[in-house]
Amino acid sequence: MRYALVGRFKMEAEEKKGKEELVPIFIMGKRYEVPPSLTIQKAMEYAGYQLIRGCGCRGGICGACGTVYRYPGSYKIEVGLACQTVVQPNMYLTQIPFFPATKSIYDIEKIKPTIETLVKAYPELLRCLQCNTCTKSCPMEIEVMDYIAAAMRGDIARLAELSFDCVMCGLCTSRCPAEICQYNIAILGRRLYGKYVAPKAEHLTSMAKEIEKGKYEQMLRELMDTNEESLKDLYNKREIEPEQGDEEWTPKDKTYL
Ligand code: SF4
Ligand code: SF4
Ligand code: FES
């Protein structure tokens, strides 16, 4: 990580400074005073850190900002996403923007949706102790142990379903005593599910073929040649599907359906 002041968040926080009492927090062991309403991410920037790694969407989606922290006198390691967790006085924290997890390489065209595939790619899967530490570490409140159990049974659909909200932050993996990389097993499961198990979306296949045949080429070229004002006009006048529209709804202009 490189450290430097970050303008926008510093200014936002400075505005709050006059209104709020500051609270102490410890970032990688060093004491700072920050406004208590800030998230860990903004507090780090307020303290002068520039987040080159460990910061992406700022909205709890990308999973880049996995953070561990502890309160004085507590044995318990707490976890959270830095962009979603508000600071607490005296918390000791650090981010784990990257965790060196196992990552298997496979050709999705050449594998099958079976337990053998999962175990071959991640043999450590069978070391799971069912301790539930992963579930307790997950900031997305995912039943991680349960999706690992589904993987151990070869239940690809359940694995895909239970892990769907995973943001791949790596916090579960960082705590697992069996050294399993849960989220990479989960993404293999979701790929297998999408490729082999989920019902095929026939309309998607036919649409992709039409795109390949060039159905939209002319329209896209015309759009690219349209000036900005006309584009805004087209956008503002576009037909929008009504919020309460039923499944049979179609636009009046069916040229590109
Ligand atoms: S932390 Fe590891 S060993 Fe424990 S339940 Fe989760 S996957 Fe299994
Ligand atoms: S399952 Fe693991 S990697 Fe996915 S969000 Fe939860 S803790 Fe993060
Ligand atoms: S920055 Fe993307 S989840 Fe926090």
PDB file of C-alpha atoms and ligand atoms in Angstrom:
ATOM      1  CA  MET A   1       0.000   0.000   0.000  1.00  0.00           C
ATOM      2  CA  ARG A   2       1.145   3.557  -0.681  1.00  0.00           C
ATOM      3  CA  TYR A   3       0.026   6.303   1.627  1.00  0.00           C
ATOM      4  CA  ALA A   4      -1.119   9.776   0.634  1.00  0.00           C
ATOM      5  CA  LEU A   5      -3.995  12.088   1.390  1.00  0.00           C
ATOM      6  CA  VAL A   6      -7.169  11.505  -0.558  1.00  0.00           C
ATOM      7  CA  GLY A   7      -8.946  14.730  -1.466  1.00  0.00           C
ATOM      8  CA  ARG A   8     -12.632  13.996  -1.688  1.00  0.00           C
ATOM      9  CA  PHE A   9     -13.021  11.752   1.327  1.00  0.00           C
ATOM     10  CA  LYS A  10     -10.702  13.902   3.371  1.00  0.00           C
ATOM     11  CA  MET A  11     -12.866  16.934   2.579  1.00  0.00           C
ATOM     12  CA  GLU A  12     -16.082  15.095   3.410  1.00  0.00           C
ATOM     13  CA  ALA A  13     -14.636  13.956   6.682  1.00  0.00           C
ATOM     14  CA  GLU A  14     -13.190  17.405   7.459  1.00  0.00           C
ATOM     15  CA  GLU A  15     -16.698  18.851   7.111  1.00  0.00           C
ATOM     16  CA  LYS A  16     -17.910  16.388   9.729  1.00  0.00           C
ATOM     17  CA  LYS A  17     -14.955  17.035  11.976  1.00  0.00           C
ATOM     18  CA  GLY A  18     -16.359  20.296  13.334  1.00  0.00           C
ATOM     19  CA  LYS A  19     -19.660  18.614  14.207  1.00  0.00           C
ATOM     20  CA  GLU A  20     -18.503  15.310  15.695  1.00  0.00           C
ATOM     21  CA  GLU A  21     -16.286  14.231  18.560  1.00  0.00           C
ATOM     22  CA  LEU A  22     -13.436  12.163  17.176  1.00  0.00           C
ATOM     23  CA  VAL A  23     -12.826   8.605  18.350  1.00  0.00           C
ATOM     24  CA  PRO A  24      -9.532   6.704  18.530  1.00  0.00           C
ATOM     25  CA  ILE A  25      -8.928   3.711  16.270  1.00  0.00           C
ATOM     26  CA  PHE A  26      -5.730   1.750  15.569  1.00  0.00           C
ATOM     27  CA  ILE A  27      -4.850   1.039  11.951  1.00  0.00           C
ATOM     28  CA  MET A  28      -2.090  -1.562  11.677  1.00  0.00           C
ATOM     29  CA  GLY A  29      -1.127  -0.710  15.233  1.00  0.00           C
ATOM     30  CA  LYS A  30      -0.944   3.076  14.843  1.00  0.00           C
ATOM     31  CA  ARG A  31      -3.390   5.331  16.687  1.00  0.00           C
ATOM     32  CA  TYR A  32      -5.573   7.813  14.783  1.00  0.00           C
ATOM     33  CA  GLU A  33      -8.563   9.921  15.742  1.00  0.00           C
ATOM     34  CA  VAL A  34     -11.439   9.810  13.258  1.00  0.00           C
ATOM     35  CA  PRO A  35     -15.102  10.887  13.078  1.00  0.00           C
ATOM     36  CA  PRO A  36     -17.276   8.100  14.514  1.00  0.00           C
ATOM     37  CA  SER A  37     -19.726   8.108  11.609  1.00  0.00           C
ATOM     38  CA  LEU A  38     -17.138   6.972   9.049  1.00  0.00           C
ATOM     39  CA  THR A  39     -16.831   3.497   7.629  1.00  0.00           C
ATOM     40  CA  ILE A  40     -13.480   1.806   8.146  1.00  0.00           C
ATOM     41  CA  GLN A  41     -12.652   2.575   4.523  1.00  0.00           C
ATOM     42  CA  LYS A  42     -13.329   6.291   4.861  1.00  0.00           C
ATOM     43  CA  ALA A  43     -11.631   6.401   8.252  1.00  0.00           C
ATOM     44  CA  MET A  44      -8.468   4.968   6.705  1.00  0.00           C
ATOM     45  CA  GLU A  45      -8.558   7.650   4.035  1.00  0.00           C
ATOM     46  CA  TYR A  46      -9.271  10.296   6.665  1.00  0.00           C
ATOM     47  CA  ALA A  47      -6.187   9.052   8.495  1.00  0.00           C
ATOM     48  CA  GLY A  48      -4.108   9.592   5.359  1.00  0.00           C
ATOM     49  CA  TYR A  49      -4.065   6.209   3.620  1.00  0.00           C
ATOM     50  CA  GLN A  50      -4.599   5.953  -0.094  1.00  0.00           C
ATOM     51  CA  LEU A  51      -6.192   2.635  -0.898  1.00  0.00           C
ATOM     52  CA  ILE A  52      -4.419   1.305  -3.974  1.00  0.00           C
ATOM     53  CA  ARG A  53      -5.465  -2.262  -3.154  1.00  0.00           C
ATOM     54  CA  GLY A  54      -8.371  -3.390  -1.061  1.00  0.00           C
ATOM     55  CA  CYS A  55     -10.844  -0.913  -2.448  1.00  0.00           C
ATOM     56  CA  GLY A  56     -13.159  -1.246  -5.418  1.00  0.00           C
ATOM     57  CA  CYS A  57     -16.889  -0.654  -5.565  1.00  0.00           C
ATOM     58  CA  ARG A  58     -17.263   1.043  -2.156  1.00  0.00           C
ATOM     59  CA  GLY A  59     -20.720  -0.503  -2.082  1.00  0.00           C
ATOM     60  CA  GLY A  60     -20.374  -3.998  -0.591  1.00  0.00           C
ATOM     61  CA  ILE A  61     -20.311  -5.767  -3.958  1.00  0.00           C
ATOM     62  CA  CYS A  62     -16.759  -6.359  -5.156  1.00  0.00           C
ATOM     63  CA  GLY A  63     -15.357  -8.011  -2.021  1.00  0.00           C
ATOM     64  CA  ALA A  64     -12.033  -6.173  -2.259  1.00  0.00           C
ATOM     65  CA  CYS A  65     -12.070  -4.671   1.226  1.00  0.00           C
ATOM     66  CA  GLY A  66     -12.064  -7.638   3.619  1.00  0.00           C
ATOM     67  CA  THR A  67     -11.052  -6.341   7.033  1.00  0.00           C
ATOM     68  CA  VAL A  68     -10.229  -7.965  10.367  1.00  0.00           C
ATOM     69  CA  TYR A  69     -10.387  -6.153  13.662  1.00  0.00           C
ATOM     70  CA  ARG A  70     -10.456  -6.695  17.373  1.00  0.00           C
ATOM     71  CA  TYR A  71     -11.656  -4.736  20.389  1.00  0.00           C
ATOM     72  CA  PRO A  72      -9.330  -4.239  23.363  1.00  0.00           C
ATOM     73  CA  GLY A  73      -9.736  -7.002  25.932  1.00  0.00           C
ATOM     74  CA  SER A  74     -11.585  -9.276  23.506  1.00  0.00           C
ATOM     75  CA  TYR A  75     -10.173 -12.550  22.217  1.00  0.00           C
ATOM     76  CA  LYS A  76     -12.569 -12.487  19.284  1.00  0.00           C
ATOM     77  CA  ILE A  77     -11.439 -11.594  15.775  1.00  0.00           C
ATOM     78  CA  GLU A  78     -14.202  -9.643  14.060  1.00  0.00           C
ATOM     79  CA  VAL A  79     -14.566  -9.436  10.293  1.00  0.00           C
ATOM     80  CA  GLY A  80     -16.297  -7.109   7.884  1.00  0.00           C
ATOM     81  CA  LEU A  81     -16.123  -5.243   4.621  1.00  0.00           C
ATOM     82  CA  ALA A  82     -14.301  -1.942   5.190  1.00  0.00           C
ATOM     83  CA  CYS A  83     -16.740  -0.050   2.985  1.00  0.00           C
ATOM     84  CA  GLN A  84     -19.742  -1.295   4.989  1.00  0.00           C
ATOM     85  CA  THR A  85     -18.504  -1.364   8.571  1.00  0.00           C
ATOM     86  CA  VAL A  86     -18.644   1.781  10.698  1.00  0.00           C
ATOM     87  CA  VAL A  87     -15.704   2.400  13.032  1.00  0.00           C
ATOM     88  CA  GLN A  88     -15.990   1.734  16.759  1.00  0.00           C
ATOM     89  CA  PRO A  89     -13.833   3.410  19.387  1.00  0.00           C
ATOM     90  CA  ASN A  90     -10.508   1.652  20.060  1.00  0.00           C
ATOM     91  CA  MET A  91     -10.887  -1.010  17.401  1.00  0.00           C
ATOM     92  CA  TYR A  92      -7.617  -2.497  16.140  1.00  0.00           C
ATOM     93  CA  LEU A  93      -7.890  -3.175  12.452  1.00  0.00           C
ATOM     94  CA  THR A  94      -6.158  -4.103   9.262  1.00  0.00           C
ATOM     95  CA  GLN A  95      -7.318  -4.995   5.793  1.00  0.00           C
ATOM     96  CA  ILE A  96      -6.582  -8.223   3.962  1.00  0.00           C
ATOM     97  CA  PRO A  97      -6.965  -6.995   0.395  1.00  0.00           C
ATOM     98  CA  PHE A  98      -5.513 -10.202  -1.000  1.00  0.00           C
ATOM     99  CA  PHE A  99      -5.369 -13.733   0.309  1.00  0.00           C
ATOM    100  CA  PRO A 100      -3.110 -16.292  -1.412  1.00  0.00           C
ATOM    101  CA  ALA A 101      -5.800 -18.867  -2.109  1.00  0.00           C
ATOM    102  CA  THR A 102      -5.596 -22.053  -4.146  1.00  0.00           C
ATOM    103  CA  LYS A 103      -7.040 -21.605  -7.609  1.00  0.00           C
ATOM    104  CA  SER A 104      -7.455 -24.547  -9.926  1.00  0.00           C
ATOM    105  CA  ILE A 105      -7.169 -24.179 -13.704  1.00  0.00           C
ATOM    106  CA  TYR A 106      -9.717 -26.153 -15.743  1.00  0.00           C
ATOM    107  CA  ASP A 107     -11.407 -26.124 -19.106  1.00  0.00           C
ATOM    108  CA  ILE A 108     -15.137 -25.827 -18.459  1.00  0.00           C
ATOM    109  CA  GLU A 109     -15.841 -27.533 -21.811  1.00  0.00           C
ATOM    110  CA  LYS A 110     -13.979 -30.650 -20.696  1.00  0.00           C
ATOM    111  CA  ILE A 111     -15.233 -31.220 -17.153  1.00  0.00           C
ATOM    112  CA  LYS A 112     -18.460 -32.669 -15.781  1.00  0.00           C
ATOM    113  CA  PRO A 113     -20.778 -31.464 -13.003  1.00  0.00           C
ATOM    114  CA  THR A 114     -19.756 -34.163 -10.554  1.00  0.00           C
ATOM    115  CA  ILE A 115     -18.193 -34.543  -7.141  1.00  0.00           C
ATOM    116  CA  GLU A 116     -15.129 -36.037  -8.867  1.00  0.00           C
ATOM    117  CA  THR A 117     -14.596 -32.758 -10.716  1.00  0.00           C
ATOM    118  CA  LEU A 118     -14.774 -30.733  -7.513  1.00  0.00           C
ATOM    119  CA  VAL A 119     -12.446 -33.063  -5.613  1.00  0.00           C
ATOM    120  CA  LYS A 120      -9.961 -33.274  -8.461  1.00  0.00           C
ATOM    121  CA  ALA A 121      -9.812 -29.473  -8.683  1.00  0.00           C
ATOM    122  CA  TYR A 122      -9.770 -28.941  -4.903  1.00  0.00           C
ATOM    123  CA  PRO A 123      -8.826 -32.167  -3.061  1.00  0.00           C
ATOM    124  CA  GLU A 124      -8.569 -30.226   0.217  1.00  0.00           C
ATOM    125  CA  LEU A 125     -12.378 -29.942   0.059  1.00  0.00           C
ATOM    126  CA  LEU A 126     -12.531 -33.328   1.795  1.00  0.00           C
ATOM    127  CA  ARG A 127     -10.574 -31.986   4.759  1.00  0.00           C
ATOM    128  CA  CYS A 128     -13.529 -29.906   6.002  1.00  0.00           C
ATOM    129  CA  LEU A 129     -13.988 -30.343   9.748  1.00  0.00           C
ATOM    130  CA  GLN A 130     -17.513 -28.895   9.816  1.00  0.00           C
ATOM    131  CA  CYS A 131     -16.326 -26.331  12.363  1.00  0.00           C
ATOM    132  CA  ASN A 132     -18.491 -23.521  10.917  1.00  0.00           C
ATOM    133  CA  THR A 133     -15.728 -20.910  11.274  1.00  0.00           C
ATOM    134  CA  CYS A 134     -16.223 -19.965   7.628  1.00  0.00           C
ATOM    135  CA  THR A 135     -19.908 -19.184   8.138  1.00  0.00           C
ATOM    136  CA  LYS A 136     -19.117 -17.073  11.184  1.00  0.00           C
ATOM    137  CA  SER A 137     -16.455 -15.196   9.171  1.00  0.00           C
ATOM    138  CA  CYS A 138     -18.651 -14.299   6.235  1.00  0.00           C
ATOM    139  CA  PRO A 139     -19.664 -10.613   6.007  1.00  0.00           C
ATOM    140  CA  MET A 140     -22.396 -11.569   3.518  1.00  0.00           C
ATOM    141  CA  GLU A 141     -24.037 -13.900   6.040  1.00  0.00           C
ATOM    142  CA  ILE A 142     -23.727 -16.832   3.677  1.00  0.00           C
ATOM    143  CA  GLU A 143     -24.014 -20.366   5.024  1.00  0.00           C
ATOM    144  CA  VAL A 144     -20.506 -21.157   3.866  1.00  0.00           C
ATOM    145  CA  MET A 145     -20.133 -24.443   5.729  1.00  0.00           C
ATOM    146  CA  ASP A 146     -23.418 -25.611   4.196  1.00  0.00           C
ATOM    147  CA  TYR A 147     -22.275 -24.887   0.649  1.00  0.00           C
ATOM    148  CA  ILE A 148     -19.014 -26.712   1.348  1.00  0.00           C
ATOM    149  CA  ALA A 149     -21.092 -29.630   2.652  1.00  0.00           C
ATOM    150  CA  ALA A 150     -23.122 -29.500  -0.587  1.00  0.00           C
ATOM    151  CA  ALA A 151     -19.863 -29.596  -2.552  1.00  0.00           C
ATOM    152  CA  MET A 152     -18.737 -32.648  -0.554  1.00  0.00           C
ATOM    153  CA  ARG A 153     -21.987 -34.383  -1.548  1.00  0.00           C
ATOM    154  CA  GLY A 154     -21.550 -33.343  -5.190  1.00  0.00           C
ATOM    155  CA  ASP A 155     -24.765 -31.316  -5.006  1.00  0.00           C
ATOM    156  CA  ILE A 156     -23.816 -28.711  -7.612  1.00  0.00           C
ATOM    157  CA  ALA A 157     -27.203 -26.984  -7.637  1.00  0.00           C
ATOM    158  CA  ARG A 158     -27.205 -26.461  -3.870  1.00  0.00           C
ATOM    159  CA  LEU A 159     -23.583 -25.304  -3.918  1.00  0.00           C
ATOM    160  CA  ALA A 160     -24.437 -22.737  -6.604  1.00  0.00           C
ATOM    161  CA  GLU A 161     -27.586 -21.597  -4.852  1.00  0.00           C
ATOM    162  CA  LEU A 162     -26.088 -21.193  -1.368  1.00  0.00           C
ATOM    163  CA  SER A 163     -22.972 -19.408  -2.609  1.00  0.00           C
ATOM    164  CA  PHE A 164     -24.742 -17.069  -5.007  1.00  0.00           C
ATOM    165  CA  ASP A 165     -24.149 -13.904  -2.922  1.00  0.00           C
ATOM    166  CA  CYS A 166     -20.438 -14.574  -2.375  1.00  0.00           C
ATOM    167  CA  VAL A 167     -18.329 -11.482  -3.094  1.00  0.00           C
ATOM    168  CA  MET A 168     -15.061 -13.455  -2.929  1.00  0.00           C
ATOM    169  CA  CYS A 169     -13.610 -11.380  -0.107  1.00  0.00           C
ATOM    170  CA  GLY A 170     -11.508 -14.293   1.152  1.00  0.00           C
ATOM    171  CA  LEU A 171     -12.356 -13.871   4.834  1.00  0.00           C
ATOM    172  CA  CYS A 172     -13.690 -17.428   5.153  1.00  0.00           C
ATOM    173  CA  THR A 173     -10.541 -18.791   3.553  1.00  0.00           C
ATOM    174  CA  SER A 174      -8.299 -16.781   5.845  1.00  0.00           C
ATOM    175  CA  ARG A 175      -9.850 -18.468   8.901  1.00  0.00           C
ATOM    176  CA  CYS A 176     -10.363 -22.042   7.693  1.00  0.00           C
ATOM    177  CA  PRO A 177      -8.394 -24.578   9.776  1.00  0.00           C
ATOM    178  CA  ALA A 178      -8.591 -27.065   6.890  1.00  0.00           C
ATOM    179  CA  GLU A 179      -7.035 -24.497   4.515  1.00  0.00           C
ATOM    180  CA  ILE A 180      -9.873 -24.753   2.041  1.00  0.00           C
ATOM    181  CA  CYS A 181     -10.527 -21.967  -0.435  1.00  0.00           C
ATOM    182  CA  GLN A 182     -14.304 -21.911  -0.192  1.00  0.00           C
ATOM    183  CA  TYR A 183     -15.003 -19.171  -2.697  1.00  0.00           C
ATOM    184  CA  ASN A 184     -13.002 -20.719  -5.555  1.00  0.00           C
ATOM    185  CA  ILE A 185     -14.808 -24.029  -4.993  1.00  0.00           C
ATOM    186  CA  ALA A 186     -18.060 -22.076  -5.054  1.00  0.00           C
ATOM    187  CA  ILE A 187     -17.288 -20.334  -8.318  1.00  0.00           C
ATOM    188  CA  LEU A 188     -16.397 -23.664  -9.914  1.00  0.00           C
ATOM    189  CA  GLY A 189     -19.761 -24.943  -8.674  1.00  0.00           C
ATOM    190  CA  ARG A 190     -21.624 -21.980 -10.154  1.00  0.00           C
ATOM    191  CA  ARG A 191     -19.814 -22.361 -13.474  1.00  0.00           C
ATOM    192  CA  LEU A 192     -20.692 -26.060 -13.602  1.00  0.00           C
ATOM    193  CA  TYR A 193     -24.265 -25.232 -12.691  1.00  0.00           C
ATOM    194  CA  GLY A 194     -24.579 -22.568 -15.385  1.00  0.00           C
ATOM    195  CA  LYS A 195     -22.949 -24.732 -18.032  1.00  0.00           C
ATOM    196  CA  TYR A 196     -24.489 -28.141 -17.352  1.00  0.00           C
ATOM    197  CA  VAL A 197     -27.275 -28.109 -14.782  1.00  0.00           C
ATOM    198  CA  ALA A 198     -29.436 -24.987 -15.179  1.00  0.00           C
ATOM    199  CA  PRO A 199     -32.165 -25.151 -17.826  1.00  0.00           C
ATOM    200  CA  LYS A 200     -31.001 -23.640 -21.097  1.00  0.00           C
ATOM    201  CA  ALA A 201     -32.359 -20.215 -22.007  1.00  0.00           C
ATOM    202  CA  GLU A 202     -33.343 -20.934 -25.602  1.00  0.00           C
ATOM    203  CA  HIS A 203     -34.217 -17.315 -26.329  1.00  0.00           C
ATOM    204  CA  LEU A 204     -30.678 -16.317 -25.340  1.00  0.00           C
ATOM    205  CA  THR A 205     -29.168 -18.769 -27.802  1.00  0.00           C
ATOM    206  CA  SER A 206     -31.324 -17.514 -30.663  1.00  0.00           C
ATOM    207  CA  MET A 207     -30.593 -13.895 -29.745  1.00  0.00           C
ATOM    208  CA  ALA A 208     -26.835 -14.599 -29.720  1.00  0.00           C
ATOM    209  CA  LYS A 209     -27.135 -16.146 -33.193  1.00  0.00           C
ATOM    210  CA  GLU A 210     -28.948 -13.074 -34.496  1.00  0.00           C
ATOM    211  CA  ILE A 211     -26.250 -10.830 -33.079  1.00  0.00           C
ATOM    212  CA  GLU A 212     -23.589 -12.958 -34.777  1.00  0.00           C
ATOM    213  CA  LYS A 213     -25.495 -12.661 -38.072  1.00  0.00           C
ATOM    214  CA  GLY A 214     -25.312  -8.862 -37.747  1.00  0.00           C
ATOM    215  CA  LYS A 215     -28.939  -8.032 -37.034  1.00  0.00           C
ATOM    216  CA  TYR A 216     -27.946  -4.966 -35.000  1.00  0.00           C
ATOM    217  CA  GLU A 217     -24.962  -3.761 -37.055  1.00  0.00           C
ATOM    218  CA  GLN A 218     -26.850  -1.148 -39.089  1.00  0.00           C
ATOM    219  CA  MET A 219     -28.702   0.234 -36.061  1.00  0.00           C
ATOM    220  CA  LEU A 220     -25.501   0.493 -34.030  1.00  0.00           C
ATOM    221  CA  ARG A 221     -23.686   2.274 -36.861  1.00  0.00           C
ATOM    222  CA  GLU A 222     -26.519   4.781 -37.145  1.00  0.00           C
ATOM    223  CA  LEU A 223     -26.370   5.397 -33.396  1.00  0.00           C
ATOM    224  CA  MET A 224     -22.612   5.951 -33.564  1.00  0.00           C
ATOM    225  CA  ASP A 225     -23.171   8.590 -36.244  1.00  0.00           C
ATOM    226  CA  THR A 226     -25.869  10.388 -34.239  1.00  0.00           C
ATOM    227  CA  ASN A 227     -24.974  13.629 -32.471  1.00  0.00           C
ATOM    228  CA  GLU A 228     -25.226  13.982 -28.715  1.00  0.00           C
ATOM    229  CA  GLU A 229     -28.407  16.065 -28.657  1.00  0.00           C
ATOM    230  CA  SER A 230     -30.270  13.580 -30.850  1.00  0.00           C
ATOM    231  CA  LEU A 231     -29.008  10.716 -28.704  1.00  0.00           C
ATOM    232  CA  LYS A 232     -30.376  12.415 -25.581  1.00  0.00           C
ATOM    233  CA  ASP A 233     -33.678  12.962 -27.361  1.00  0.00           C
ATOM    234  CA  LEU A 234     -33.849   9.311 -28.429  1.00  0.00           C
ATOM    235  CA  TYR A 235     -33.042   8.208 -24.907  1.00  0.00           C
ATOM    236  CA  ASN A 236     -35.640  10.455 -23.290  1.00  0.00           C
ATOM    237  CA  LYS A 237     -38.360   9.355 -25.711  1.00  0.00           C
ATOM    238  CA  ARG A 238     -37.604   5.635 -25.553  1.00  0.00           C
ATOM    239  CA  GLU A 239     -40.469   3.325 -24.709  1.00  0.00           C
ATOM    240  CA  ILE A 240     -40.100   1.969 -21.188  1.00  0.00           C
ATOM    241  CA  GLU A 241     -41.598  -1.262 -19.965  1.00  0.00           C
ATOM    242  CA  PRO A 242     -44.262  -0.378 -17.368  1.00  0.00           C
ATOM    243  CA  GLU A 243     -43.448  -1.352 -13.811  1.00  0.00           C
ATOM    244  CA  GLN A 244     -46.635  -3.369 -13.620  1.00  0.00           C
ATOM    245  CA  GLY A 245     -46.277  -4.804 -17.140  1.00  0.00           C
ATOM    246  CA  ASP A 246     -47.233  -8.449 -17.466  1.00  0.00           C
ATOM    247  CA  GLU A 247     -45.034 -11.150 -18.983  1.00  0.00           C
ATOM    248  CA  GLU A 248     -46.662 -10.725 -22.394  1.00  0.00           C
ATOM    249  CA  TRP A 249     -45.627  -7.067 -22.668  1.00  0.00           C
ATOM    250  CA  THR A 250     -43.722  -6.112 -25.835  1.00  0.00           C
ATOM    251  CA  PRO A 251     -42.671  -2.682 -27.154  1.00  0.00           C
ATOM    252  CA  LYS A 252     -44.619  -1.094 -29.999  1.00  0.00           C
ATOM    253  CA  ASP A 253     -41.555  -1.072 -32.251  1.00  0.00           C
ATOM    254  CA  LYS A 254     -40.745  -4.743 -32.744  1.00  0.00           C
ATOM    255  CA  THR A 255     -37.971  -4.267 -35.296  1.00  0.00           C
ATOM    256  CA  TYR A 256     -35.300  -5.614 -33.009  1.00  0.00           C
ATOM    257  CA  LEU A 257     -37.203  -8.234 -31.066  1.00  0.00           C
TER     258      LEU A 257
HETATM  259  S1  SF4 B   1     -13.895 -23.202   8.173  1.00  0.00           S
HETATM  260 FE1  SF4 B   1     -13.064 -24.782   6.816  1.00  0.00          FE
HETATM  261  S2  SF4 B   1     -13.107 -26.639   8.041  1.00  0.00           S
HETATM  262 FE2  SF4 B   1     -14.446 -25.196   9.084  1.00  0.00          FE
HETATM  263  S3  SF4 B   1     -16.511 -25.651   8.230  1.00  0.00           S
HETATM  264 FE3  SF4 B   1     -15.623 -24.025   6.981  1.00  0.00          FE
HETATM  265  S4  SF4 B   1     -14.657 -25.117   5.253  1.00  0.00           S
HETATM  266 FE4  SF4 B   1     -15.004 -26.620   6.882  1.00  0.00          FE
HETATM  267  S1  SF4 B   2     -18.233 -17.024   1.293  1.00  0.00           S
HETATM  268 FE1  SF4 B   2     -16.166 -16.403   1.911  1.00  0.00          FE
HETATM  269  S2  SF4 B   2     -15.370 -15.269   0.160  1.00  0.00           S
HETATM  270 FE2  SF4 B   2     -17.591 -15.401  -0.095  1.00  0.00          FE
HETATM  271  S3  SF4 B   2     -18.379 -13.524   0.830  1.00  0.00           S
HETATM  272 FE3  SF4 B   2     -18.434 -15.079   2.436  1.00  0.00          FE
HETATM  273  S4  SF4 B   2     -16.460 -14.880   3.502  1.00  0.00           S
HETATM  274 FE4  SF4 B   2     -16.277 -13.752   1.574  1.00  0.00          FE
HETATM  275  S1  FES B   3     -14.955  -1.818  -1.774  1.00  0.00           S
HETATM  276 FE1  FES B   3     -16.154  -3.327  -2.840  1.00  0.00          FE
HETATM  277  S2  FES B   3     -17.024  -4.481  -1.210  1.00  0.00           S
HETATM  278 FE2  FES B   3     -15.972  -2.877  -0.173  1.00  0.00          FE
END
